[in-house]
Amino acid sequence: MIEVADGVWIRRHAELDLTLGLIVGDTGCLVVDTGIDEAFGRAWANAIREVTDLPWTVVLTHAHFDHAFGTAAFGGCFAHEGCREALVDTAHQQAAEWSGQFPGVATAPLVLPLPAPFSVDLGGREVLLGHPGPGHTGHDLIVRVPDAKVVFAGDLVEQGAPPQFGDSYPAAWPVALQKILEAGPEIIVPGHGNPVTPDFVERQRGEITEIVTLCERLNRGEIDLEGAVSRSPYPQKTLEEALSRTIRRRPLRRPDGR
């Protein structure tokens, strides 16, 4: 465990370069994401208990297996309301895709989240939960620790590898990153990789904006793929993934399901 600010901890993992979070107050603690499968979640829970024995509340930043499939080790959890639907819709597919590399995902009990409150009182410390709009997914949740000037950004921010566009809303993603920056953090914890500064997030916002521009030009026939790849800040595979999302984007659902 690494303490990145007073009472704010992260745990780094070799698996997928994953980063999980813990925020400790006077009367409770908040767990940010639960990991790959139930065994992974139990190891994460045991590591938390080496830091604090306070009761925990668990939040998920989004519905991808590496952030959400370890929740059975903790009991219940909270997330953006769209996270529950995404887990119901995609859990089986995710398990099938990743069980070869991580066998535990095939048998991980699916724990569906409840809608997240706006804030969590940990005793002497309030943590704010919010949805900055679609980006990496349609239901990204960020976790703000105002007194420590830390934001847990989930996979809206990724350090050490290009952002993943598989379930993304590329054109909206830079707006979500701007909202993170407007919160005034000094430390941003990504879903994968090491904590970063606002300058890193600003650079990534610019890179994603450039990807969106290239995808728009490709869609209009103003540039070919070879030309776009030569200008892309990310590898061809990442560009093509983003391009697929600009052509076949799923519409966002309203909170009432319509």
PDB file of C-alpha atoms in Angstrom:
ATOM      1  CA  MET A   1       0.000   0.000   0.000  1.00  0.00           C
ATOM      2  CA  ILE A   2       1.222   3.488  -0.874  1.00  0.00           C
ATOM      3  CA  GLU A   3      -0.031   6.585   0.932  1.00  0.00           C
ATOM      4  CA  VAL A   4      -0.325   9.312  -1.716  1.00  0.00           C
ATOM      5  CA  ALA A   5      -1.867  11.908   0.644  1.00  0.00           C
ATOM      6  CA  ASP A   6      -2.909  11.967   4.286  1.00  0.00           C
ATOM      7  CA  GLY A   7      -5.215   8.971   4.747  1.00  0.00           C
ATOM      8  CA  VAL A   8      -5.422   8.326   0.991  1.00  0.00           C
ATOM      9  CA  TRP A   9      -3.896   5.059  -0.136  1.00  0.00           C
ATOM     10  CA  ILE A  10      -3.417   3.136  -3.355  1.00  0.00           C
ATOM     11  CA  ARG A  11      -2.471  -0.445  -4.084  1.00  0.00           C
ATOM     12  CA  ARG A  12      -0.630  -1.136  -7.325  1.00  0.00           C
ATOM     13  CA  HIS A  13      -0.861  -4.514  -9.063  1.00  0.00           C
ATOM     14  CA  ALA A  14       1.211  -6.206 -11.748  1.00  0.00           C
ATOM     15  CA  GLU A  15      -2.001  -7.603 -13.228  1.00  0.00           C
ATOM     16  CA  LEU A  16      -3.059  -5.147 -15.966  1.00  0.00           C
ATOM     17  CA  ASP A  17      -1.063  -2.452 -14.128  1.00  0.00           C
ATOM     18  CA  LEU A  18      -4.210  -1.993 -12.029  1.00  0.00           C
ATOM     19  CA  THR A  19      -4.521   0.676  -9.321  1.00  0.00           C
ATOM     20  CA  LEU A  20      -7.085   0.419  -6.505  1.00  0.00           C
ATOM     21  CA  GLY A  21      -7.818   3.026  -3.830  1.00  0.00           C
ATOM     22  CA  LEU A  22      -8.598   3.470  -0.139  1.00  0.00           C
ATOM     23  CA  ILE A  23      -9.662   6.664   1.647  1.00  0.00           C
ATOM     24  CA  VAL A  24      -9.671   6.634   5.456  1.00  0.00           C
ATOM     25  CA  GLY A  25     -11.596   8.951   7.757  1.00  0.00           C
ATOM     26  CA  ASP A  26     -12.208   8.966  11.507  1.00  0.00           C
ATOM     27  CA  THR A  27     -15.191   6.610  11.506  1.00  0.00           C
ATOM     28  CA  GLY A  28     -15.110   4.812   8.164  1.00  0.00           C
ATOM     29  CA  CYS A  29     -13.200   4.150   4.993  1.00  0.00           C
ATOM     30  CA  LEU A  30     -14.053   4.176   1.301  1.00  0.00           C
ATOM     31  CA  VAL A  31     -12.798   1.467  -1.068  1.00  0.00           C
ATOM     32  CA  VAL A  32     -12.389   2.457  -4.722  1.00  0.00           C
ATOM     33  CA  ASP A  33     -12.829  -0.578  -7.008  1.00  0.00           C
ATOM     34  CA  THR A  34     -12.493  -4.232  -6.051  1.00  0.00           C
ATOM     35  CA  GLY A  35     -10.322  -5.942  -8.650  1.00  0.00           C
ATOM     36  CA  ILE A  36     -10.388  -8.826 -11.071  1.00  0.00           C
ATOM     37  CA  ASP A  37     -12.173 -11.666  -9.251  1.00  0.00           C
ATOM     38  CA  GLU A  38     -13.247 -12.801  -5.796  1.00  0.00           C
ATOM     39  CA  ALA A  39      -9.797 -14.072  -4.766  1.00  0.00           C
ATOM     40  CA  PHE A  40      -8.251 -10.808  -5.929  1.00  0.00           C
ATOM     41  CA  GLY A  41     -10.888  -8.938  -3.948  1.00  0.00           C
ATOM     42  CA  ARG A  42     -10.135 -10.950  -0.789  1.00  0.00           C
ATOM     43  CA  ALA A  43      -6.437 -10.119  -1.081  1.00  0.00           C
ATOM     44  CA  TRP A  44      -7.345  -6.458  -1.508  1.00  0.00           C
ATOM     45  CA  ALA A  45      -9.666  -6.598   1.533  1.00  0.00           C
ATOM     46  CA  ASN A  46      -6.889  -8.186   3.615  1.00  0.00           C
ATOM     47  CA  ALA A  47      -4.480  -5.438   2.565  1.00  0.00           C
ATOM     48  CA  ILE A  48      -7.022  -2.820   3.642  1.00  0.00           C
ATOM     49  CA  ARG A  49      -7.346  -4.456   7.044  1.00  0.00           C
ATOM     50  CA  GLU A  50      -3.604  -4.013   7.527  1.00  0.00           C
ATOM     51  CA  VAL A  51      -4.209  -0.251   7.263  1.00  0.00           C
ATOM     52  CA  THR A  52      -7.562   0.170   9.050  1.00  0.00           C
ATOM     53  CA  ASP A  53     -10.270  -1.844  10.776  1.00  0.00           C
ATOM     54  CA  LEU A  54     -12.923   0.830  10.187  1.00  0.00           C
ATOM     55  CA  PRO A  55     -16.129  -0.182   8.395  1.00  0.00           C
ATOM     56  CA  TRP A  56     -15.938   0.245   4.656  1.00  0.00           C
ATOM     57  CA  THR A  57     -18.110   1.595   1.909  1.00  0.00           C
ATOM     58  CA  VAL A  58     -17.292   0.369  -1.592  1.00  0.00           C
ATOM     59  CA  VAL A  59     -17.652   2.304  -4.852  1.00  0.00           C
ATOM     60  CA  LEU A  60     -16.981   1.146  -8.409  1.00  0.00           C
ATOM     61  CA  THR A  61     -15.642   3.575 -10.993  1.00  0.00           C
ATOM     62  CA  HIS A  62     -17.177   1.548 -13.853  1.00  0.00           C
ATOM     63  CA  ALA A  63     -18.351  -1.908 -14.881  1.00  0.00           C
ATOM     64  CA  HIS A  64     -15.222  -3.425 -16.401  1.00  0.00           C
ATOM     65  CA  PHE A  65     -14.254  -6.746 -14.844  1.00  0.00           C
ATOM     66  CA  ASP A  66     -10.855  -5.626 -13.535  1.00  0.00           C
ATOM     67  CA  HIS A  67     -12.543  -2.950 -11.429  1.00  0.00           C
ATOM     68  CA  ALA A  68     -15.776  -4.703 -10.438  1.00  0.00           C
ATOM     69  CA  PHE A  69     -15.532  -8.508 -10.334  1.00  0.00           C
ATOM     70  CA  GLY A  70     -13.896  -8.681  -6.880  1.00  0.00           C
ATOM     71  CA  THR A  71     -16.853  -7.103  -5.082  1.00  0.00           C
ATOM     72  CA  ALA A  72     -18.171 -10.317  -3.485  1.00  0.00           C
ATOM     73  CA  ALA A  73     -15.222 -10.147  -1.072  1.00  0.00           C
ATOM     74  CA  PHE A  74     -16.624  -6.878   0.312  1.00  0.00           C
ATOM     75  CA  GLY A  75     -20.394  -7.394   0.267  1.00  0.00           C
ATOM     76  CA  GLY A  76     -22.324  -4.594  -1.403  1.00  0.00           C
ATOM     77  CA  CYS A  77     -21.200  -1.582  -3.385  1.00  0.00           C
ATOM     78  CA  PHE A  78     -22.286   1.669  -5.004  1.00  0.00           C
ATOM     79  CA  ALA A  79     -21.750   2.999  -8.527  1.00  0.00           C
ATOM     80  CA  HIS A  80     -23.277   5.238 -11.156  1.00  0.00           C
ATOM     81  CA  GLU A  81     -26.728   3.882 -12.004  1.00  0.00           C
ATOM     82  CA  GLY A  82     -25.574   2.910 -15.503  1.00  0.00           C
ATOM     83  CA  CYS A  83     -22.941   0.609 -14.029  1.00  0.00           C
ATOM     84  CA  ARG A  84     -25.566  -1.876 -12.831  1.00  0.00           C
ATOM     85  CA  GLU A  85     -27.119  -2.157 -16.288  1.00  0.00           C
ATOM     86  CA  ALA A  86     -23.697  -2.485 -17.910  1.00  0.00           C
ATOM     87  CA  LEU A  87     -22.753  -5.342 -15.583  1.00  0.00           C
ATOM     88  CA  VAL A  88     -25.989  -7.165 -16.313  1.00  0.00           C
ATOM     89  CA  ASP A  89     -25.493  -6.706 -20.053  1.00  0.00           C
ATOM     90  CA  THR A  90     -21.780  -7.462 -20.331  1.00  0.00           C
ATOM     91  CA  ALA A  91     -20.572  -9.604 -17.401  1.00  0.00           C
ATOM     92  CA  HIS A  92     -20.898 -12.903 -19.257  1.00  0.00           C
ATOM     93  CA  GLN A  93     -19.100 -11.528 -22.314  1.00  0.00           C
ATOM     94  CA  GLN A  94     -16.315 -10.051 -20.185  1.00  0.00           C
ATOM     95  CA  ALA A  95     -15.853 -13.334 -18.323  1.00  0.00           C
ATOM     96  CA  ALA A  96     -15.643 -15.266 -21.587  1.00  0.00           C
ATOM     97  CA  GLU A  97     -13.124 -12.811 -23.022  1.00  0.00           C
ATOM     98  CA  TRP A  98     -10.797 -12.721 -20.033  1.00  0.00           C
ATOM     99  CA  SER A  99     -11.121 -16.134 -18.353  1.00  0.00           C
ATOM    100  CA  GLY A 100      -8.195 -17.513 -20.358  1.00  0.00           C
ATOM    101  CA  GLN A 101      -5.862 -14.977 -18.767  1.00  0.00           C
ATOM    102  CA  PHE A 102      -7.670 -14.731 -15.414  1.00  0.00           C
ATOM    103  CA  PRO A 103      -9.619 -17.963 -14.739  1.00  0.00           C
ATOM    104  CA  GLY A 104     -11.261 -16.551 -11.614  1.00  0.00           C
ATOM    105  CA  VAL A 105     -13.433 -14.175 -13.628  1.00  0.00           C
ATOM    106  CA  ALA A 106     -15.441 -17.125 -14.956  1.00  0.00           C
ATOM    107  CA  THR A 107     -16.728 -17.986 -11.474  1.00  0.00           C
ATOM    108  CA  ALA A 108     -16.668 -14.546  -9.824  1.00  0.00           C
ATOM    109  CA  PRO A 109     -20.061 -13.873  -8.177  1.00  0.00           C
ATOM    110  CA  LEU A 110     -21.676 -10.860  -9.792  1.00  0.00           C
ATOM    111  CA  VAL A 111     -22.523  -8.189  -7.213  1.00  0.00           C
ATOM    112  CA  LEU A 112     -24.739  -5.474  -8.675  1.00  0.00           C
ATOM    113  CA  PRO A 113     -24.220  -1.963  -7.291  1.00  0.00           C
ATOM    114  CA  LEU A 114     -26.762   0.385  -5.786  1.00  0.00           C
ATOM    115  CA  PRO A 115     -26.957   3.975  -7.074  1.00  0.00           C
ATOM    116  CA  ALA A 116     -24.150   5.992  -5.547  1.00  0.00           C
ATOM    117  CA  PRO A 117     -24.903   8.858  -3.154  1.00  0.00           C
ATOM    118  CA  PHE A 118     -23.499  12.286  -3.905  1.00  0.00           C
ATOM    119  CA  SER A 119     -21.145  12.110  -0.940  1.00  0.00           C
ATOM    120  CA  VAL A 120     -19.860   9.756   1.723  1.00  0.00           C
ATOM    121  CA  ASP A 121     -19.138  10.980   5.255  1.00  0.00           C
ATOM    122  CA  LEU A 122     -16.124   9.088   6.628  1.00  0.00           C
ATOM    123  CA  GLY A 123     -16.002  11.078   9.860  1.00  0.00           C
ATOM    124  CA  GLY A 124     -14.034  14.301   9.640  1.00  0.00           C
ATOM    125  CA  ARG A 125     -13.715  13.790   5.903  1.00  0.00           C
ATOM    126  CA  GLU A 126     -16.320  14.051   3.162  1.00  0.00           C
ATOM    127  CA  VAL A 127     -15.726  12.269  -0.128  1.00  0.00           C
ATOM    128  CA  LEU A 128     -17.654  13.439  -3.190  1.00  0.00           C
ATOM    129  CA  LEU A 129     -18.841  11.053  -5.911  1.00  0.00           C
ATOM    130  CA  GLY A 130     -19.734  12.320  -9.347  1.00  0.00           C
ATOM    131  CA  HIS A 131     -20.312  11.489 -12.996  1.00  0.00           C
ATOM    132  CA  PRO A 132     -18.375  13.917 -15.225  1.00  0.00           C
ATOM    133  CA  GLY A 133     -20.241  12.717 -18.292  1.00  0.00           C
ATOM    134  CA  PRO A 134     -19.518   9.873 -20.688  1.00  0.00           C
ATOM    135  CA  GLY A 135     -15.919   9.135 -21.563  1.00  0.00           C
ATOM    136  CA  HIS A 136     -14.216   5.790 -21.057  1.00  0.00           C
ATOM    137  CA  THR A 137     -17.738   4.395 -20.578  1.00  0.00           C
ATOM    138  CA  GLY A 138     -21.196   5.916 -20.356  1.00  0.00           C
ATOM    139  CA  HIS A 139     -21.232   5.565 -16.562  1.00  0.00           C
ATOM    140  CA  ASP A 140     -17.815   6.665 -15.272  1.00  0.00           C
ATOM    141  CA  LEU A 141     -17.727   7.647 -11.597  1.00  0.00           C
ATOM    142  CA  ILE A 142     -14.998   9.831 -10.142  1.00  0.00           C
ATOM    143  CA  VAL A 143     -14.156   9.991  -6.446  1.00  0.00           C
ATOM    144  CA  ARG A 144     -13.027  13.346  -5.063  1.00  0.00           C
ATOM    145  CA  VAL A 145     -11.232  13.833  -1.735  1.00  0.00           C
ATOM    146  CA  PRO A 146     -11.386  17.640  -1.452  1.00  0.00           C
ATOM    147  CA  ASP A 147      -9.338  18.039   1.722  1.00  0.00           C
ATOM    148  CA  ALA A 148      -6.475  16.040   0.209  1.00  0.00           C
ATOM    149  CA  LYS A 149      -6.901  17.449  -3.336  1.00  0.00           C
ATOM    150  CA  VAL A 150      -6.997  13.926  -4.757  1.00  0.00           C
ATOM    151  CA  VAL A 151      -9.295  12.548  -7.453  1.00  0.00           C
ATOM    152  CA  PHE A 152      -9.695   8.865  -8.278  1.00  0.00           C
ATOM    153  CA  ALA A 153     -10.503   8.978 -11.990  1.00  0.00           C
ATOM    154  CA  GLY A 154     -10.938   5.307 -12.844  1.00  0.00           C
ATOM    155  CA  ASP A 155     -10.086   4.601 -16.480  1.00  0.00           C
ATOM    156  CA  LEU A 156     -10.929   8.114 -17.612  1.00  0.00           C
ATOM    157  CA  VAL A 157      -7.195   8.549 -17.001  1.00  0.00           C
ATOM    158  CA  GLU A 158      -4.601   5.930 -17.810  1.00  0.00           C
ATOM    159  CA  GLN A 159      -0.882   6.157 -17.154  1.00  0.00           C
ATOM    160  CA  GLY A 160       1.643   3.847 -18.798  1.00  0.00           C
ATOM    161  CA  ALA A 161      -0.554   2.775 -21.718  1.00  0.00           C
ATOM    162  CA  PRO A 162      -2.959   4.398 -24.186  1.00  0.00           C
ATOM    163  CA  PRO A 163      -6.566   4.939 -23.072  1.00  0.00           C
ATOM    164  CA  GLN A 164      -8.961   2.114 -23.912  1.00  0.00           C
ATOM    165  CA  PHE A 165     -11.757   3.092 -26.304  1.00  0.00           C
ATOM    166  CA  GLY A 166     -13.744  -0.165 -26.449  1.00  0.00           C
ATOM    167  CA  ASP A 167     -16.853   1.108 -24.614  1.00  0.00           C
ATOM    168  CA  SER A 168     -16.056   4.775 -24.940  1.00  0.00           C
ATOM    169  CA  TYR A 169     -17.664   8.003 -26.090  1.00  0.00           C
ATOM    170  CA  PRO A 170     -14.611   9.606 -27.698  1.00  0.00           C
ATOM    171  CA  ALA A 171     -16.042  13.038 -28.488  1.00  0.00           C
ATOM    172  CA  ALA A 172     -17.312  13.471 -24.923  1.00  0.00           C
ATOM    173  CA  TRP A 173     -14.190  12.128 -23.204  1.00  0.00           C
ATOM    174  CA  PRO A 174     -12.166  15.391 -23.291  1.00  0.00           C
ATOM    175  CA  VAL A 175     -15.093  17.186 -21.643  1.00  0.00           C
ATOM    176  CA  ALA A 176     -15.089  14.670 -18.790  1.00  0.00           C
ATOM    177  CA  LEU A 177     -11.350  15.197 -18.306  1.00  0.00           C
ATOM    178  CA  GLN A 178     -11.841  18.955 -18.252  1.00  0.00           C
ATOM    179  CA  LYS A 179     -14.379  18.550 -15.444  1.00  0.00           C
ATOM    180  CA  ILE A 180     -11.823  16.568 -13.459  1.00  0.00           C
ATOM    181  CA  LEU A 181      -9.298  19.368 -13.912  1.00  0.00           C
ATOM    182  CA  GLU A 182     -11.858  21.991 -12.907  1.00  0.00           C
ATOM    183  CA  ALA A 183     -12.183  20.255  -9.529  1.00  0.00           C
ATOM    184  CA  GLY A 184      -8.658  21.484  -8.777  1.00  0.00           C
ATOM    185  CA  PRO A 185      -6.885  18.250  -7.802  1.00  0.00           C
ATOM    186  CA  GLU A 186      -3.167  18.086  -7.192  1.00  0.00           C
ATOM    187  CA  ILE A 187      -3.076  14.296  -7.543  1.00  0.00           C
ATOM    188  CA  ILE A 188      -5.137  12.230  -9.958  1.00  0.00           C
ATOM    189  CA  VAL A 189      -5.182   8.463  -9.453  1.00  0.00           C
ATOM    190  CA  PRO A 190      -5.776   6.585 -12.714  1.00  0.00           C
ATOM    191  CA  GLY A 191      -7.419   3.196 -12.993  1.00  0.00           C
ATOM    192  CA  HIS A 192      -4.131   1.826 -14.327  1.00  0.00           C
ATOM    193  CA  GLY A 193      -0.659   3.157 -13.656  1.00  0.00           C
ATOM    194  CA  ASN A 194       0.855   5.560 -11.163  1.00  0.00           C
ATOM    195  CA  PRO A 195      -0.743   8.736  -9.785  1.00  0.00           C
ATOM    196  CA  VAL A 196      -0.334  11.732 -12.064  1.00  0.00           C
ATOM    197  CA  THR A 197      -0.517  15.520 -11.970  1.00  0.00           C
ATOM    198  CA  PRO A 198      -3.018  17.811 -13.692  1.00  0.00           C
ATOM    199  CA  ASP A 199      -0.445  18.473 -16.449  1.00  0.00           C
ATOM    200  CA  PHE A 200      -0.572  14.786 -17.390  1.00  0.00           C
ATOM    201  CA  VAL A 201      -4.370  14.846 -17.570  1.00  0.00           C
ATOM    202  CA  GLU A 202      -4.273  17.983 -19.698  1.00  0.00           C
ATOM    203  CA  ARG A 203      -1.871  16.280 -22.106  1.00  0.00           C
ATOM    204  CA  GLN A 204      -4.074  13.198 -22.284  1.00  0.00           C
ATOM    205  CA  ARG A 205      -7.106  15.408 -22.894  1.00  0.00           C
ATOM    206  CA  GLY A 206      -5.258  16.955 -25.839  1.00  0.00           C
ATOM    207  CA  GLU A 207      -4.277  13.544 -27.191  1.00  0.00           C
ATOM    208  CA  ILE A 208      -7.842  12.240 -27.051  1.00  0.00           C
ATOM    209  CA  THR A 209      -9.045  15.435 -28.716  1.00  0.00           C
ATOM    210  CA  GLU A 210      -6.557  14.787 -31.515  1.00  0.00           C
ATOM    211  CA  ILE A 211      -7.815  11.194 -31.843  1.00  0.00           C
ATOM    212  CA  VAL A 212     -11.380  12.488 -32.139  1.00  0.00           C
ATOM    213  CA  THR A 213     -10.321  14.970 -34.833  1.00  0.00           C
ATOM    214  CA  LEU A 214      -8.567  12.230 -36.801  1.00  0.00           C
ATOM    215  CA  CYS A 215     -11.614   9.962 -36.544  1.00  0.00           C
ATOM    216  CA  GLU A 216     -13.864  12.754 -37.788  1.00  0.00           C
ATOM    217  CA  ARG A 217     -11.561  13.379 -40.750  1.00  0.00           C
ATOM    218  CA  LEU A 218     -11.458   9.656 -41.527  1.00  0.00           C
ATOM    219  CA  ASN A 219     -15.246   9.451 -41.383  1.00  0.00           C
ATOM    220  CA  ARG A 220     -15.506  12.383 -43.803  1.00  0.00           C
ATOM    221  CA  GLY A 221     -12.966  10.864 -46.171  1.00  0.00           C
ATOM    222  CA  GLU A 222     -10.559  13.777 -45.774  1.00  0.00           C
ATOM    223  CA  ILE A 223      -7.685  11.499 -44.783  1.00  0.00           C
ATOM    224  CA  ASP A 224      -6.839   7.818 -45.177  1.00  0.00           C
ATOM    225  CA  LEU A 225      -5.913   5.424 -42.388  1.00  0.00           C
ATOM    226  CA  GLU A 226      -2.207   5.571 -43.146  1.00  0.00           C
ATOM    227  CA  GLY A 227      -2.257   9.350 -42.921  1.00  0.00           C
ATOM    228  CA  ALA A 228      -4.236   9.247 -39.670  1.00  0.00           C
ATOM    229  CA  VAL A 229      -1.848   6.726 -38.110  1.00  0.00           C
ATOM    230  CA  SER A 230       1.128   8.941 -38.986  1.00  0.00           C
ATOM    231  CA  ARG A 231      -0.511  11.808 -37.071  1.00  0.00           C
ATOM    232  CA  SER A 232      -1.947   9.788 -34.176  1.00  0.00           C
ATOM    233  CA  PRO A 233      -0.567  10.168 -30.639  1.00  0.00           C
ATOM    234  CA  TYR A 234      -1.523   6.525 -30.014  1.00  0.00           C
ATOM    235  CA  PRO A 235      -0.846   3.249 -31.860  1.00  0.00           C
ATOM    236  CA  GLN A 236      -2.943   2.186 -34.850  1.00  0.00           C
ATOM    237  CA  LYS A 237      -4.927  -0.344 -32.790  1.00  0.00           C
ATOM    238  CA  THR A 238      -6.046   2.398 -30.404  1.00  0.00           C
ATOM    239  CA  LEU A 239      -6.965   4.712 -33.265  1.00  0.00           C
ATOM    240  CA  GLU A 240      -9.024   1.991 -34.959  1.00  0.00           C
ATOM    241  CA  GLU A 241     -10.784   1.219 -31.663  1.00  0.00           C
ATOM    242  CA  ALA A 242     -11.721   4.881 -31.283  1.00  0.00           C
ATOM    243  CA  LEU A 243     -12.801   5.013 -34.920  1.00  0.00           C
ATOM    244  CA  SER A 244     -15.193   2.102 -34.378  1.00  0.00           C
ATOM    245  CA  ARG A 245     -16.826   4.056 -31.570  1.00  0.00           C
ATOM    246  CA  THR A 246     -17.354   7.127 -33.711  1.00  0.00           C
ATOM    247  CA  ILE A 247     -19.092   5.023 -36.374  1.00  0.00           C
ATOM    248  CA  ARG A 248     -21.190   2.720 -34.188  1.00  0.00           C
ATOM    249  CA  ARG A 249     -21.807   4.574 -30.950  1.00  0.00           C
ATOM    250  CA  ARG A 250     -24.535   3.309 -28.662  1.00  0.00           C
ATOM    251  CA  PRO A 251     -26.934   6.122 -27.617  1.00  0.00           C
ATOM    252  CA  LEU A 252     -26.773   7.127 -23.981  1.00  0.00           C
ATOM    253  CA  ARG A 253     -29.915   6.285 -22.038  1.00  0.00           C
ATOM    254  CA  ARG A 254     -31.690   8.825 -19.918  1.00  0.00           C
ATOM    255  CA  PRO A 255     -31.913   8.106 -16.165  1.00  0.00           C
ATOM    256  CA  ASP A 256     -35.539   7.014 -16.659  1.00  0.00           C
ATOM    257  CA  GLY A 257     -34.347   4.341 -19.109  1.00  0.00           C
ATOM    258  CA  ARG A 258     -35.743   5.994 -22.243  1.00  0.00           C
TER     259      ARG A 258
END
